Tab-separated table of C-alpha atoms in Angstrom:
chain	number	residue	atom	x	y	z
A	1	CYS	CA	196.809	40.804	326.453
A	2	LEU	CA	199.153	38.438	328.285
A	3	ALA	CA	196.247	36.433	329.695
A	4	SER	CA	194.588	36.116	326.274
A	5	ASN	CA	197.860	34.838	324.772
A	6	ALA	CA	198.264	32.336	327.606
A	7	PHE	CA	194.697	31.064	327.207
A	8	ARG	CA	195.011	30.827	323.410
A	9	SER	CA	198.300	28.951	323.675
A	10	THR	CA	196.777	26.558	326.197
A	11	LYS	CA	193.758	26.003	323.933
A	12	VAL	CA	195.887	25.173	320.898
A	13	ALA	CA	198.171	22.872	322.914
A	14	LEU	CA	195.152	21.012	324.314
A	15	GLN	CA	193.641	20.709	320.839
A	16	GLN	CA	196.887	19.214	319.544
A	17	LYS	CA	196.989	16.783	322.463
A	18	LEU	CA	193.376	15.717	321.856
A	19	MET	CA	194.014	15.102	318.143
A	20	THR	CA	197.507	13.560	318.212
A	21	GLY	CA	198.179	12.530	321.808
A	22	GLU	CA	198.848	9.105	323.194
A	23	SER	CA	195.236	8.508	324.138
A	24	LYS	CA	193.456	5.732	322.284
A	25	ASP	CA	190.425	7.992	321.960
A	26	LYS	CA	191.869	10.683	319.685
A	27	PHE	CA	189.492	13.192	318.166
A	28	ASP	CA	189.419	14.066	314.490
A	29	PRO	CA	189.134	17.818	313.772
A	30	CYS	CA	185.401	17.683	312.937
A	31	THR	CA	184.493	15.889	316.165
A	32	LEU	CA	186.687	18.163	318.243
A	33	LEU	CA	185.065	21.237	316.698
A	34	MET	CA	181.624	19.874	317.539
A	35	TRP	CA	182.572	19.210	321.168
A	36	VAL	CA	184.195	22.651	321.528
A	37	SER	CA	181.299	24.503	319.866
A	38	VAL	CA	178.651	23.500	322.387
A	39	PRO	CA	180.336	24.919	325.522
A	40	SER	CA	181.578	27.921	323.528
A	41	GLY	CA	178.024	28.713	322.409
A	42	VAL	CA	176.729	28.432	325.970
A	43	MET	CA	179.533	30.691	327.255
A	44	MET	CA	178.776	33.282	324.547
A	45	LEU	CA	175.084	33.235	325.458
A	46	PHE	CA	175.873	33.865	329.137
A	47	GLY	CA	178.426	36.520	328.171
A	48	SER	CA	175.805	38.261	326.057
A	49	LEU	CA	173.249	38.154	328.866
A	50	ILE	CA	175.752	39.487	331.411
A	51	THR	CA	177.147	42.324	329.288
A	52	GLU	CA	174.113	43.326	327.190
A	53	GLY	CA	171.165	42.060	329.205
A	54	LEU	CA	167.930	41.320	327.386
A	55	ALA	CA	168.009	44.437	325.163
A	56	PRO	CA	169.191	42.663	321.964
A	57	TYR	CA	166.604	39.915	322.417
A	58	ARG	CA	163.818	42.444	322.998
A	59	GLN	CA	164.897	44.333	319.890
A	60	MET	CA	164.841	41.084	317.880
A	61	ALA	CA	161.317	40.369	319.170
A	62	SER	CA	160.142	43.767	317.904
A	63	MET	CA	161.552	43.306	314.361
A	64	ASP	CA	159.314	42.623	311.386
A	65	ARG	CA	159.402	39.230	309.681
A	66	LYS	CA	161.584	40.359	306.751
A	67	THR	CA	164.213	42.000	308.974
A	68	ILE	CA	164.399	39.014	311.303
A	69	GLY	CA	164.847	36.733	308.284
A	70	GLU	CA	167.713	38.896	307.014
A	71	LEU	CA	169.272	38.854	310.493
A	72	TRP	CA	169.100	35.054	310.676
A	73	MET	CA	170.583	34.835	307.176
A	74	ALA	CA	173.498	37.069	308.208
A	75	LEU	CA	173.995	35.043	311.398
A	76	GLY	CA	173.916	31.803	309.393
A	77	VAL	CA	176.542	33.042	306.935
A	78	SER	CA	178.691	34.246	309.828
A	79	CYS	CA	178.381	30.874	311.568
A	80	ALA	CA	179.253	28.971	308.394
A	81	ASN	CA	182.319	31.168	307.944
A	82	ALA	CA	183.346	30.528	311.567
A	83	VAL	CA	182.952	26.761	311.119
A	84	VAL	CA	185.138	26.747	308.005
A	85	LEU	CA	187.845	28.887	309.610
A	86	ASN	CA	187.882	26.939	312.879
A	87	LEU	CA	187.923	23.611	311.066
A	88	ALA	CA	190.820	24.759	308.893
A	89	GLN	CA	192.682	25.866	312.030
A	90	LEU	CA	192.132	22.443	313.630
A	91	PHE	CA	193.437	20.612	310.556
A	92	VAL	CA	196.518	22.876	310.536
A	93	THR	CA	197.051	22.241	314.261
A	94	LYS	CA	196.767	18.485	313.727
A	95	GLU	CA	199.336	18.506	310.910
A	96	LEU	CA	201.789	21.160	312.144
A	97	GLY	CA	201.301	21.015	315.903
A	98	ALA	CA	200.537	23.839	318.302
A	99	VAL	CA	203.733	25.797	317.672
A	100	GLY	CA	203.601	25.377	313.898
A	101	SER	CA	199.984	26.502	313.681
A	102	THR	CA	200.714	29.528	315.863
A	103	LEU	CA	203.600	30.480	313.589
A	104	VAL	CA	201.385	30.107	310.525
A	105	SER	CA	198.853	32.416	312.184
A	106	GLN	CA	201.540	35.015	312.847
A	107	ALA	CA	202.802	34.838	309.261
A	108	LYS	CA	199.196	35.142	308.064
A	109	ALA	CA	198.819	38.361	310.056
A	110	VAL	CA	201.870	39.795	308.307
A	111	LEU	CA	200.395	38.892	304.920
A	112	THR	CA	197.041	40.416	305.870
A	113	VAL	CA	198.613	43.763	306.759
A	114	LEU	CA	200.813	43.729	303.657
A	115	GLY	CA	197.729	42.959	301.569
A	116	GLY	CA	195.997	45.954	303.160
A	117	MET	CA	198.946	48.093	302.119
A	118	VAL	CA	198.720	46.952	298.517
A	119	VAL	CA	194.943	46.829	298.083
A	120	PHE	CA	193.800	49.702	300.311
A	121	GLY	CA	196.923	51.854	300.412
A	122	GLU	CA	197.229	51.593	304.187
A	123	SER	CA	200.370	52.920	305.809
A	124	VAL	CA	202.689	50.833	307.985
A	125	THR	CA	204.915	52.243	310.710
A	126	VAL	CA	208.561	51.409	311.234
A	127	LEU	CA	207.651	49.602	314.459
A	128	GLU	CA	205.211	47.377	312.542
A	129	LEU	CA	207.892	46.592	309.968
A	130	VAL	CA	210.293	45.629	312.769
A	131	GLY	CA	207.585	43.390	314.234
A	132	PHE	CA	206.969	41.778	310.836
A	133	ALA	CA	210.685	41.123	310.444
A	134	GLU	CA	210.813	39.507	313.899
A	135	VAL	CA	207.849	37.279	313.079
A	136	LEU	CA	209.344	36.162	309.766
A	137	VAL	CA	212.769	35.514	311.326
A	138	GLY	CA	211.070	33.507	314.083
A	139	VAL	CA	209.162	31.425	311.543
A	140	TYR	CA	212.386	30.790	309.604
A	141	VAL	CA	214.372	29.807	312.716
A	142	TYR	CA	211.642	27.448	313.908
A	143	SER	CA	211.333	25.881	310.442
A	144	ALA	CA	215.090	25.354	310.205
A	145	MET	CA	215.214	23.793	313.686
A	146	GLU	CA	212.269	21.543	312.889
A	147	MET	CA	213.889	20.407	309.629
A	148	ARG	CA	217.167	19.551	311.393
A	149	ALA	CA	215.292	17.627	314.080
A	150	LYS	CA	213.430	15.609	311.434
A	151	GLN	CA	216.695	14.838	309.649
A	152	ARG	CA	218.262	13.638	312.923
A	153	ARG	CA	215.250	11.436	313.643
A	154	ALA	CA	215.458	9.951	310.137
A	155	ILE	CA	219.180	9.188	310.574
A	156	GLU	CA	218.527	7.576	313.974
A	157	GLN	CA	215.693	5.537	312.461
A	158	LYS	CA	217.990	4.255	309.699
A	159	LYS	CA	220.685	3.336	312.232
A	160	GLN	CA	218.149	1.390	314.287
A	161	GLU	CA	216.883	-0.401	311.178
A	162	GLN	CA	220.436	-1.291	310.158
A	163	ALA	CA	221.240	-2.556	313.672
A	164	VAL	CA	218.160	-4.793	313.582
A	165	ALA	CA	219.090	-6.060	310.090
A	166	TYR	CA	222.608	-7.081	311.241
A	167	ARG	CA	221.302	-9.144	314.160
């Protein structure tokens, strides 16, 4: 779990750097998604071959034409959904930064579970409620700190503009 969090954090930070960094060759979210999708697809193919072997591919080869068409349709819809979600995540990362997008993801998880409570009548434990409260407090604290930092930068910008105007 710790390793997956570290890798995800690194991925989001690198994506932010590639879209907003100081490099003259910044990527827009669509281009970045395209460049990330190719190696990800290759890694998933190798992962499938290592963990599952050729069994799924043999099973696909033995399917009738109608079933294989339905499978490709389901895979296409799943891929389109993944593209939309990943592209939305990249736009959020570009606008809010790595930390902001991670906080939005955490708040989204809280809303998803609360929606499950309302729609499906799922139960939530006290520990989950404590975790939700921590997430929401963390989002609030970060937002307040970010707002104060922006206000300070705006005040410093005005002071610099006034100093230049008086010269």
